[in-house]
């Protein structure tokens, strides 16, 4: 089914009912404010609509340009906005070379291997400069890559990943990094879509205490690319331990090469950074769709780099003297923007951790923070929930002090936010809840850390220069403070937005602009709001509460309930560690919520009591309309390797449907356990089920 149909048929009905109480606010400390990068409230005026689009030169001026831009925003071909046209720059130069004068002996990256016996490794700006040059020489002179070519990189969290990305950027080669946890099949499809003829791999990496054979997935990738009509000429393989091959897959003569061996021919080589047009693509980042093939989000060089640099400075509060740790994976947009490009453009020290946060225990992140004296920390609600569940008191045992923390990627339940604030942040750190997407390049909504109050569970208002608006299905604006949710849109273009979907201009227009475009002939950006695909509501103060993807809501007897709202209620129950809500078909009410919970360790209460308490809490906090059909207590939730709970799988089990492909889950075995618990022994169901349930939780 076409995704646009899901959206419209879902949202066409009643507006989402929202019953979420306002949270009390928290204020940044005087100590934080005194040192902050962004403490001048005039920023709102500088970035107000009357100064648009010129306001964004404030970000572009943080970069070093080879040629100045002629025009800030070119709107001649809507909605394919062009930024800083005529300008030339090199992203690698901005992230590496320009820091040498002041910071050559400062760590650019600190790599923390998963095994605790392996000490962290600091790589200075001088050293990263040397390595990036050698790799760029190899890519150009050995792999034959030149500006505009695409290369697919399927690598885990090791420093060679950002080094390879920066080497590509030095040459103007467009990198397409595929998250290391994706299968070879997924990698091959993306390589084919982007037209890559070179794959860059790692042989192995540590995860959960085991050395994973990664190179074996390259065989599958090459094969699946070939099936799509794309030949792979070369597979370049970084070895986790140079000289020692960590995979059982044979190297294919003439196709596969160990990078450590090839690099011997390029020692000490220097490559001039290539002057790239501001509008030249810097990278592709594939994001999966509900149906069809994944979309290659195409990011530009100048606008993107300016946007992530400016937002890293103002909203992450990064300075060269900080030790900044974003625990995301570089294989996602968060890692590209806020581990690699933004922080390095600012001359920061960016930490890269190889492994899982709870290896060997839930204390690991806090041990790392103490050892490296990390003062800025960035992670997702899923990780926070997991660490909270597995080690509620652990952060207190370690001597670290964050000045700033970020939460990103999903709505965070106020209960979880408060733990993050009080226990991880020790009441000292400011928190930003940043809302954005793969497509947006950088943050769109966030509080300004030194200037705004924090509200648990809410992403902040639009960041300076971003004007969010909520529309209903009839293009009517939902007023701030109306208590009604609708579709979150951004009224204006910004420099971080993707240029297009690789090779599919039509899909770009259809996906993001068709729905709310006022006039397809218009060259005025005001007629082209960006449709984000999220349901949200705006409080009177402009803060946004994100309800999740517009296909992530449950329609109960004609009332739409945000699943996050129910989950948040469950989490206020003492015994509950994690909660997931899915729609289950009900012959009377259409759909009803079914609740899956996992419990904190050592819970004494009987399962029946906990279930009753959950139902009671939901009735009290939301109303009888939201009463769950059943509450299932499960040992663990099915999760992707990036840690998101797979609600789609739970929805399929609840509805006796085919669970689909679960091979990429972090814990596929849990699925059968839950199925037996919910459905009893007996044959595995293969029923197709209704479209909305089938697509539930599959974030586009
Ligand atoms: C979707 C985008 C943001 C980079 C990582 C994910 C959800 C993102 C928040 C937030 C509530 C959030 C939205 C969005 N989302 N940030 N702070 N609060 N929801 O990028 O994979 O492209 O996912 O993540 O639903 O549309 P992505």
XYZ file of C-alpha atoms and ligand atoms in Angstrom:
727
model
C 0.000 0.000 0.000
C 1.169 3.475 -0.853
C 2.335 5.359 2.197
C 0.484 8.539 1.323
C -2.751 6.547 1.429
C -2.024 5.299 4.903
C -1.418 8.814 6.061
C -4.511 10.319 4.528
C -6.949 7.559 5.401
C -5.669 7.620 8.977
C -5.667 11.324 9.518
C -8.861 12.025 7.606
C -10.832 10.889 10.590
C -11.171 12.638 13.907
C -8.259 14.608 15.255
C -5.912 12.905 17.587
C -7.236 13.029 21.102
C -4.615 14.259 23.449
C -4.879 13.932 27.166
C -1.369 14.650 28.256
C -0.931 16.904 31.220
C 1.505 19.817 31.141
C 4.750 19.036 32.939
C 6.493 21.338 35.342
C 9.467 23.132 33.860
C 13.167 22.991 34.712
C 15.648 25.826 34.217
C 19.285 25.753 33.147
C 21.765 26.496 35.929
C 23.558 29.838 36.226
C 26.820 27.944 35.817
C 25.745 26.520 32.477
C 24.408 29.837 31.237
C 27.615 31.670 32.122
C 29.703 29.529 29.790
C 27.182 28.859 26.971
C 27.853 29.515 23.293
C 24.360 30.858 22.773
C 23.315 33.139 25.592
C 22.249 36.241 23.725
C 18.463 36.294 23.446
C 18.693 38.523 20.380
C 19.196 35.322 18.395
C 15.430 35.116 17.957
C 15.411 38.498 16.321
C 18.439 37.728 14.157
C 16.677 34.592 12.894
C 13.185 36.049 12.670
C 11.206 35.835 9.457
C 12.108 39.357 8.427
C 15.750 38.280 8.339
C 15.113 35.052 6.423
C 17.041 33.616 4.589
C 19.974 35.934 5.387
C 19.970 34.746 9.014
C 21.609 31.500 7.924
C 24.785 33.263 6.871
C 25.521 33.246 10.619
C 26.035 29.472 10.266
C 27.773 29.607 6.877
C 30.271 32.091 8.273
C 31.392 29.514 10.812
C 32.961 27.658 7.865
C 35.994 28.387 5.735
C 35.025 28.980 2.108
C 37.244 28.793 -0.954
C 34.878 30.975 -2.979
C 32.159 33.107 -1.385
C 28.537 32.408 -2.259
C 26.632 34.716 -4.575
C 23.107 33.936 -3.483
C 21.940 32.683 -0.090
C 18.761 30.928 -1.221
C 17.777 30.186 -4.802
C 14.069 29.358 -5.081
C 13.886 29.150 -8.874
C 12.982 25.437 -8.922
C 10.664 24.702 -5.962
C 10.828 22.672 -3.834
C 14.429 21.970 -4.879
C 15.916 24.791 -2.861
C 19.541 25.718 -3.414
C 21.703 27.230 -0.690
C 24.781 29.431 -0.864
C 24.994 29.055 -4.623
C 28.234 30.002 -6.279
C 30.125 29.242 -3.089
C 32.894 26.653 -3.006
C 34.289 24.783 -0.033
C 35.616 21.433 1.082
C 33.967 19.637 3.999
C 37.098 17.673 4.957
C 39.204 20.832 5.008
C 36.656 22.392 7.349
C 36.663 19.397 9.692
C 40.396 18.714 9.680
C 42.950 20.992 7.979
C 41.731 24.271 9.326
C 42.192 23.127 12.923
C 45.853 22.211 12.556
C 47.176 25.647 13.267
C 45.642 25.837 16.741
C 44.756 22.273 17.678
C 47.032 19.842 15.893
C 47.950 18.112 19.156
C 44.402 17.956 20.436
C 42.317 14.785 20.152
C 39.858 14.919 17.264
C 38.534 11.451 18.013
C 38.801 9.200 21.034
C 38.057 5.620 20.160
C 36.788 3.425 22.986
C 36.979 -0.279 22.090
C 34.242 -2.430 23.513
C 36.586 -4.758 25.362
C 37.565 -3.072 28.601
C 41.054 -4.546 28.396
C 41.710 -2.461 25.272
C 42.570 1.090 26.269
C 40.895 4.061 24.576
C 42.872 5.525 21.677
C 43.090 9.286 21.079
C 43.669 10.450 17.506
C 44.909 14.018 17.229
C 43.936 16.445 14.494
C 47.450 16.108 13.071
C 47.106 12.326 12.986
C 43.632 12.350 11.466
C 44.963 14.766 8.838
C 47.710 12.307 7.942
C 45.370 9.328 7.809
C 42.617 11.041 5.864
C 45.152 12.132 3.253
C 46.508 8.604 2.846
C 43.040 7.136 2.505
C 42.031 9.850 0.029
C 45.123 8.999 -2.029
C 44.136 5.334 -1.966
C 40.554 6.059 -3.000
C 41.708 8.257 -5.865
C 44.746 6.402 -7.155
C 43.972 2.796 -6.263
C 40.163 2.671 -6.412
C 39.920 5.247 -9.198
C 37.276 7.343 -7.482
C 36.693 10.935 -8.412
C 34.314 13.714 -7.405
C 30.661 12.865 -7.964
C 31.238 9.078 -7.755
C 29.336 7.206 -5.069
C 30.879 4.748 -2.667
C 29.037 2.533 -0.204
C 30.577 2.127 3.235
C 29.362 -0.684 5.476
C 31.341 -0.344 8.658
C 30.918 -0.507 12.417
C 31.884 2.097 15.017
C 35.634 2.236 14.540
C 37.666 5.401 13.789
C 38.365 4.176 10.262
C 34.719 4.928 9.475
C 34.871 8.713 9.946
C 38.362 8.703 8.448
C 36.965 7.054 5.305
C 34.027 9.466 5.171
C 36.326 12.473 5.471
C 38.635 11.055 2.806
C 35.633 10.836 0.466
C 34.661 14.397 1.310
C 38.221 15.528 0.563
C 37.818 14.233 -2.998
C 34.165 15.173 -3.451
C 33.249 11.474 -3.588
C 29.688 10.978 -2.341
C 29.653 8.512 0.554
C 26.708 6.340 1.416
C 27.196 4.796 4.825
C 24.996 1.817 5.609
C 24.494 1.126 9.310
C 26.828 -1.713 10.345
C 23.973 -3.697 11.834
C 22.126 -3.896 8.513
C 22.413 -7.103 6.553
C 24.549 -7.615 3.489
C 21.348 -7.795 1.479
C 20.281 -4.343 2.654
C 23.764 -3.004 1.927
C 23.759 -4.438 -1.589
C 20.390 -2.937 -2.457
C 21.559 0.477 -1.315
C 24.850 0.132 -3.152
C 22.929 -0.693 -6.323
C 20.502 2.182 -5.917
C 23.348 4.647 -5.492
C 25.372 3.148 -8.354
C 28.424 2.391 -6.192
C 31.092 0.197 -7.744
C 33.311 0.239 -4.672
C 32.333 -1.113 -1.274
C 34.279 -0.298 1.859
C 34.033 -2.812 4.676
C 35.507 -3.802 7.985
C 36.472 -7.424 8.569
C 35.093 -7.638 12.100
C 34.126 -5.747 15.207
C 33.153 -6.318 18.818
C 29.579 -6.310 19.931
C 28.290 -7.696 23.206
C 31.635 -9.313 23.956
C 31.900 -11.203 20.683
C 34.056 -10.533 17.658
C 31.510 -10.388 14.847
C 32.521 -11.560 11.386
C 31.396 -8.622 9.263
C 33.205 -9.252 5.985
C 30.953 -12.269 5.374
C 28.132 -9.814 4.716
C 30.137 -8.317 1.830
C 29.611 -11.502 -0.187
C 25.857 -11.127 0.181
C 26.064 -7.411 -0.606
C 28.013 -7.937 -3.819
C 25.549 -10.610 -4.878
C 22.449 -8.576 -4.074
C 23.891 -5.537 -5.871
C 24.580 -7.729 -8.896
C 20.998 -8.963 -8.878
C 19.957 -5.319 -9.138
C 22.287 -4.863 -12.093
C 25.167 -3.207 -10.241
C 28.653 -4.681 -10.431
C 31.025 -4.171 -7.554
C 34.615 -3.913 -8.811
C 36.399 -3.534 -5.522
C 35.792 -4.349 -1.895
C 38.239 -2.522 0.379
C 38.479 -4.198 3.780
C 39.714 -2.471 6.913
C 40.991 -4.956 9.468
C 40.093 -4.411 13.119
C 43.652 -5.542 13.864
C 45.907 -4.735 10.892
C 47.644 -7.847 9.628
C 45.177 -10.187 11.326
C 42.054 -11.176 9.404
C 38.962 -11.501 11.616
C 36.660 -13.178 9.110
C 36.364 -16.714 7.770
C 35.243 -15.523 4.323
C 37.984 -15.881 1.715
C 39.232 -12.700 0.056
C 38.317 -12.715 -3.608
C 41.416 -12.306 -5.768
C 41.382 -9.078 -7.755
C 38.253 -7.790 -6.042
C 38.954 -7.741 -2.300
C 41.870 -5.835 -0.786
C 43.065 -5.261 2.764
C 43.254 -1.525 3.314
C 46.246 -1.839 5.672
C 48.197 -3.508 2.865
C 47.159 -1.108 0.110
C 47.900 1.899 2.322
C 51.572 0.928 2.476
C 51.853 2.427 -1.004
C 50.369 5.735 0.105
C 52.309 6.510 3.293
C 52.757 10.214 3.819
C 50.799 11.116 0.674
C 49.005 14.448 0.712
C 45.965 15.230 -1.399
C 44.752 18.744 -2.024
C 41.109 19.101 -0.843
C 38.897 19.504 -3.917
C 36.945 22.776 -4.124
C 33.328 21.636 -4.228
C 30.250 23.613 -5.173
C 28.091 24.384 -2.173
C 25.368 22.423 -3.952
C 27.495 19.356 -4.736
C 26.125 16.314 -2.876
C 28.188 15.417 0.196
C 26.557 12.096 1.062
C 23.550 9.835 0.786
C 21.812 8.370 3.789
C 19.225 5.712 3.108
C 16.152 5.638 5.246
C 13.632 2.852 5.002
C 10.123 3.328 3.730
C 7.017 1.497 4.869
C 6.907 -0.128 1.467
C 9.089 -0.120 -1.584
C 12.765 0.504 -1.597
C 14.620 2.698 0.854
C 15.054 6.341 -0.071
C 18.516 7.776 -0.582
C 18.394 11.096 1.214
C 20.814 13.337 -0.659
C 22.560 15.974 1.414
C 24.429 18.947 -0.068
C 27.894 20.147 0.948
C 27.576 23.833 1.890
C 24.114 24.127 3.389
C 24.384 20.848 5.273
C 27.792 21.560 6.751
C 26.781 25.089 7.712
C 23.614 23.839 9.362
C 25.201 21.048 11.409
C 28.075 23.308 12.455
C 25.777 26.099 13.599
C 23.396 23.786 15.409
C 26.263 21.846 17.057
C 27.618 25.103 18.377
C 24.351 26.544 19.626
C 22.325 23.521 20.714
C 25.047 21.019 21.674
C 27.084 23.873 23.168
C 30.278 22.348 21.778
C 33.610 24.121 22.201
C 37.077 22.872 21.316
C 37.885 22.206 24.986
C 34.886 19.939 25.514
C 34.874 16.149 25.463
C 31.727 15.334 23.581
C 30.194 11.885 23.394
C 27.267 11.051 21.174
C 26.436 7.387 21.733
C 24.560 7.041 18.418
C 25.966 5.018 15.534
C 27.707 6.890 12.736
C 25.633 4.750 10.358
C 22.603 6.900 11.143
C 22.069 10.585 10.438
C 22.667 11.458 14.099
C 26.174 10.097 13.800
C 26.902 11.879 10.530
C 25.713 15.250 11.758
C 26.533 15.108 15.453
C 29.489 12.728 15.823
C 31.412 13.559 12.667
C 30.633 16.702 10.680
C 29.253 19.163 13.237
C 31.644 18.471 16.126
C 34.758 18.193 13.941
C 33.919 21.378 12.050
C 34.033 23.045 15.475
C 37.369 21.478 16.433
C 35.828 19.382 19.181
C 36.942 16.080 20.662
C 34.371 13.493 19.620
C 34.182 10.113 21.338
C 33.474 6.959 19.347
C 32.408 3.901 21.304
C 32.578 0.593 19.497
C 30.128 -1.493 21.440
C 26.771 -1.781 23.099
C 25.985 0.516 26.013
C 25.360 -2.324 28.465
C 28.546 -4.297 27.856
C 29.720 -5.736 30.126
C 27.096 -4.047 32.319
C 24.830 -1.042 32.428
C 27.601 0.862 34.200
C 29.744 1.019 31.056
C 28.678 4.439 29.769
C 29.297 5.958 33.175
C 32.730 4.346 33.437
C 33.626 5.759 30.025
C 32.303 9.177 30.995
C 34.408 9.138 34.155
C 37.583 7.939 32.460
C 37.462 10.390 29.545
C 35.932 13.180 31.616
C 33.127 13.557 29.076
C 31.138 16.730 29.666
C 28.575 16.599 26.833
C 26.488 13.457 26.379
C 24.034 12.641 23.608
C 21.798 9.574 23.322
C 18.313 8.269 22.641
C 15.330 7.598 24.899
C 15.681 3.889 24.139
C 19.199 3.841 25.515
C 18.155 5.908 28.500
C 15.277 3.555 29.256
C 17.533 0.560 28.924
C 20.206 1.974 31.200
C 17.563 3.040 33.674
C 16.071 -0.414 33.736
C 19.340 -2.253 34.073
C 21.118 0.070 36.453
C 18.918 2.668 38.078
C 21.539 3.814 40.589
C 24.682 3.150 38.559
C 25.398 6.728 37.414
C 25.776 7.874 41.019
C 28.683 5.513 41.566
C 30.918 7.253 39.029
C 32.617 10.606 39.133
C 31.535 12.373 35.963
C 29.741 15.637 35.431
C 27.858 16.483 32.282
C 27.164 20.132 31.541
C 24.823 19.209 28.712
C 22.820 16.165 27.591
C 20.730 15.431 24.523
C 17.848 13.106 23.876
C 16.837 12.389 20.297
C 14.944 10.064 17.989
C 11.715 9.308 19.778
C 9.502 11.012 22.261
C 10.852 10.594 25.774
C 8.448 9.770 28.565
C 8.538 12.390 31.332
C 9.388 9.667 33.884
C 12.407 8.676 31.880
C 13.392 12.309 31.267
C 13.411 12.919 35.006
C 15.705 9.978 35.625
C 18.036 11.282 32.919
C 17.968 14.717 34.489
C 18.302 13.739 38.147
C 20.374 10.566 38.077
C 22.493 10.821 34.920
C 22.705 14.598 34.827
C 22.937 14.743 38.642
C 20.651 17.761 38.495
C 23.519 19.814 36.989
C 23.200 19.199 33.268
C 20.914 21.008 30.914
C 18.890 18.708 28.611
C 17.865 19.353 25.024
C 15.201 17.160 23.438
C 15.937 17.621 19.758
C 13.382 16.735 17.119
C 14.544 16.218 13.555
C 14.840 13.578 10.844
C 17.228 11.989 8.371
C 15.798 14.352 5.792
C 16.337 17.515 7.792
C 20.115 17.205 8.243
C 20.086 18.779 11.680
C 17.899 19.822 14.588
C 14.627 21.575 13.791
C 13.085 21.760 17.239
C 14.949 22.093 20.498
C 15.193 24.386 23.445
C 18.066 26.855 23.332
C 20.009 25.310 26.190
C 20.961 28.471 28.087
C 17.918 30.520 27.177
C 14.854 28.310 27.452
C 13.164 26.309 30.168
C 13.079 22.525 29.755
C 9.809 20.646 29.712
C 10.048 16.879 30.182
C 8.585 15.027 27.213
C 8.495 18.011 24.882
C 10.921 18.836 22.146
C 11.391 22.567 22.334
C 10.067 25.193 19.973
C 11.384 25.559 16.438
C 15.076 26.425 16.594
C 16.023 29.901 15.323
C 15.228 30.187 11.625
C 12.764 27.262 11.662
C 9.059 28.083 11.692
C 6.995 24.998 12.572
C 3.275 24.877 11.980
C 0.648 22.227 12.646
C -1.960 21.622 9.982
C -5.070 19.520 10.056
C -6.216 17.525 7.056
C -7.980 20.543 5.565
C -4.905 22.762 5.552
C -6.140 24.621 8.597
C -3.548 25.701 11.103
C -3.996 24.189 14.556
C -3.358 27.042 16.920
C -0.686 26.798 19.589
C -2.318 25.916 22.892
C -5.471 24.490 21.275
C -4.649 21.081 22.722
C -5.251 19.509 19.341
C -2.747 17.523 17.365
C -2.209 17.510 13.656
C 0.511 17.108 11.068
C 3.780 18.800 11.871
C 5.113 20.902 9.015
C 7.877 23.475 8.610
C 6.825 26.599 6.768
C 10.237 27.510 5.378
C 13.282 25.959 3.702
C 16.542 25.680 5.688
C 20.126 24.849 4.674
C 20.146 21.311 6.162
C 17.176 19.938 4.206
C 17.944 17.190 1.683
C 18.323 18.236 -1.926
C 16.213 15.378 -3.206
C 15.795 11.629 -2.968
C 18.640 10.132 -4.965
C 17.392 9.454 -8.462
C 13.755 10.144 -7.624
C 12.788 13.800 -7.756
C 9.149 12.904 -8.081
C 9.115 10.910 -4.846
C 10.785 13.823 -3.060
C 8.003 16.178 -4.089
C 5.256 13.673 -3.388
C 6.544 12.632 0.008
C 7.288 15.988 1.562
C 5.577 18.760 -0.358
C 2.550 17.557 -2.271
C 0.249 17.361 0.691
C 0.385 20.994 1.763
C 1.652 22.831 -1.314
C -0.596 25.806 -1.923
C 0.315 26.339 -5.525
C 2.590 24.049 -7.511
C 3.412 26.898 -9.934
C 4.599 29.218 -7.188
C 8.261 30.168 -6.790
C 7.570 31.597 -3.354
C 8.817 29.347 -0.554
C 5.820 30.405 1.543
C 3.646 28.202 -0.662
C 5.727 25.086 0.038
C 5.512 23.868 3.633
C 7.554 20.751 4.390
C 5.394 17.833 5.601
C 7.364 15.913 8.234
C 5.090 12.905 8.605
C 4.812 13.297 12.361
C 1.783 13.967 14.469
C 2.382 16.703 17.030
C 0.764 19.393 19.065
C 2.024 22.804 19.962
C 1.628 24.161 23.470
C 0.795 27.816 24.038
C 4.507 28.517 24.521
C 5.386 27.014 21.114
C 6.906 23.815 22.523
C 6.150 20.728 20.479
C 5.003 17.415 21.777
C 5.736 14.819 19.154
C 3.230 11.983 19.063
C 5.140 9.897 16.574
C 4.684 9.093 12.954
C 1.243 9.776 11.653
C 0.792 6.090 11.070
C 1.699 5.362 14.704
C -1.625 6.191 16.237
C -4.461 3.960 17.326
C -7.990 4.757 16.416
C -10.207 3.551 19.236
C -13.895 3.880 18.526
C -13.212 6.915 16.359
C -10.915 8.539 18.926
C -7.332 8.768 18.031
C -4.865 7.979 20.794
C -1.136 8.643 20.587
C 0.568 5.405 21.542
C 3.322 7.328 23.287
C 0.749 8.781 25.574
C -0.303 5.346 26.759
C 3.255 4.146 27.059
C 4.118 7.167 29.104
C 1.274 6.355 31.452
C 2.492 2.769 31.838
C 5.931 4.020 32.770
C 4.568 5.924 35.711
C 3.767 2.542 37.252
C 6.638 1.730 39.610
C 7.130 -1.830 38.477
C 7.267 -1.050 34.750
C 10.603 -0.745 32.963
C 9.522 -0.604 29.328
C 6.178 -0.382 27.570
C 4.942 -0.720 24.019
C 1.404 -0.238 22.825
C 0.009 -1.693 19.618
C -3.423 -1.697 18.014
C -5.387 -4.908 18.247
C -8.458 -5.430 16.122
C -11.665 -5.305 18.135
C -14.947 -6.159 16.564
C -16.878 -3.513 18.487
C -14.453 -0.616 18.755
C -12.441 -1.114 15.618
C -9.090 -1.027 17.314
C -8.040 -1.244 20.910
C -4.655 -0.765 22.473
C -2.815 -3.860 23.575
C -0.059 -3.251 26.051
C 3.236 -5.015 26.331
C 5.360 -4.277 29.361
C 8.600 -5.512 30.790
C 9.267 -5.176 34.482
C 12.136 -3.815 36.488
C 14.314 -6.510 38.051
C 13.303 -7.959 41.408
C 9.598 -7.077 41.293
C 7.632 -8.839 44.046
C 4.055 -7.925 43.025
C 2.034 -10.633 41.286
C 1.569 -10.328 37.509
C -2.177 -9.939 37.987
C -1.650 -7.022 40.355
C 0.744 -5.273 38.005
C -1.652 -5.699 35.081
C -4.528 -4.302 37.108
C -2.393 -1.379 38.164
C -1.438 -0.584 34.573
C -5.059 -0.647 33.418
C -6.066 1.452 36.388
C -3.335 3.995 35.711
C -4.348 4.356 32.077
C -7.945 4.849 33.010
C -6.958 7.442 35.537
C -4.455 9.331 33.416
C -6.184 9.127 30.053
C -9.693 7.741 30.424
C -11.735 4.619 29.880
C -11.518 5.087 26.129
C -7.885 4.059 26.306
C -8.437 0.981 28.419
C -6.261 -1.777 27.013
C -7.717 -4.966 25.676
C -4.995 -6.909 27.428
C -1.743 -6.308 29.211
C 1.056 -8.720 28.408
C 4.065 -8.953 30.680
C 7.025 -10.042 28.582
C 10.612 -10.852 29.514
C 11.985 -8.395 26.913
C 10.804 -6.382 23.907
C 11.771 -7.311 20.336
C 14.269 -4.653 19.307
C 16.173 -3.555 16.269
C 19.908 -3.510 16.546
C 19.682 0.238 16.915
C 17.505 -0.366 19.951
C 14.047 0.650 18.800
C 11.208 -1.511 20.048
C 9.636 -3.288 17.076
C 5.988 -2.508 17.681
C 5.184 -3.892 14.247
C 6.202 -7.356 15.441
C 4.096 -7.052 18.605
C 1.147 -5.758 16.568
C 1.466 -8.772 14.279
C 1.488 -11.180 17.244
C -1.456 -9.434 18.879
C -3.406 -9.662 15.638
C -2.409 -13.213 14.717
C -0.580 -11.958 11.690
C 2.576 -12.992 9.962
C 5.434 -11.360 11.913
C 7.393 -10.757 8.704
C 11.149 -10.586 8.525
C 12.629 -10.554 12.007
C 16.134 -11.609 11.053
C 17.569 -8.145 11.600
C 16.344 -7.886 15.199
C 18.848 -7.744 18.028
C 16.941 -10.547 19.776
C 14.889 -12.531 17.220
C 14.381 -15.420 19.668
C 12.146 -13.360 21.904
C 9.518 -13.201 19.149
C 8.567 -16.872 19.349
C 8.510 -16.714 23.162
C 6.071 -13.816 23.103
C 4.007 -15.446 20.379
C 3.536 -18.591 22.428
C 2.691 -16.525 25.477
C 0.073 -14.488 23.615
C -1.295 -17.047 21.170
C -0.482 -20.303 22.945
C 1.314 -23.263 21.374
C 0.059 -24.123 17.941
C 0.874 -23.253 14.392
C 2.541 -19.968 13.458
C -0.008 -17.585 11.955
C 0.490 -16.368 8.424
C -2.600 -14.190 8.048
C -2.034 -10.874 6.286
C -4.211 -8.604 8.441
C -5.462 -5.039 7.940
C -3.151 -2.445 6.378
C -2.970 -0.076 9.321
C -1.929 -2.823 11.724
C 0.437 -4.319 9.196
C 2.224 -1.007 8.795
C 1.988 -0.025 12.412
C 5.252 1.221 13.822
C 7.134 0.925 10.564
C 8.607 4.365 10.607
C 8.999 5.854 7.165
C 11.686 10.403 13.241
C 12.878 10.582 12.375
C 16.459 12.580 14.563
C 17.548 11.757 14.080
C 17.375 10.304 14.387
C 16.108 9.706 13.834
C 11.173 10.709 15.485
C 13.086 12.198 16.139
C 12.417 12.998 18.027
C 12.188 13.642 19.275
C 10.090 12.620 19.303
C 11.411 12.159 17.506
C 10.138 11.386 14.634
C 10.841 11.623 13.331
N 11.866 11.672 16.340
N 13.431 12.992 17.150
N 13.089 14.434 19.851
N 11.006 13.418 19.879
N 10.251 11.977 18.147
O 15.976 10.037 12.485
O 15.296 7.802 11.641
O 14.910 9.897 10.290
O 13.561 9.374 12.354
O 12.103 10.131 14.573
O 9.047 10.518 14.457
O 9.976 11.732 12.237
P 14.958 9.251 11.619
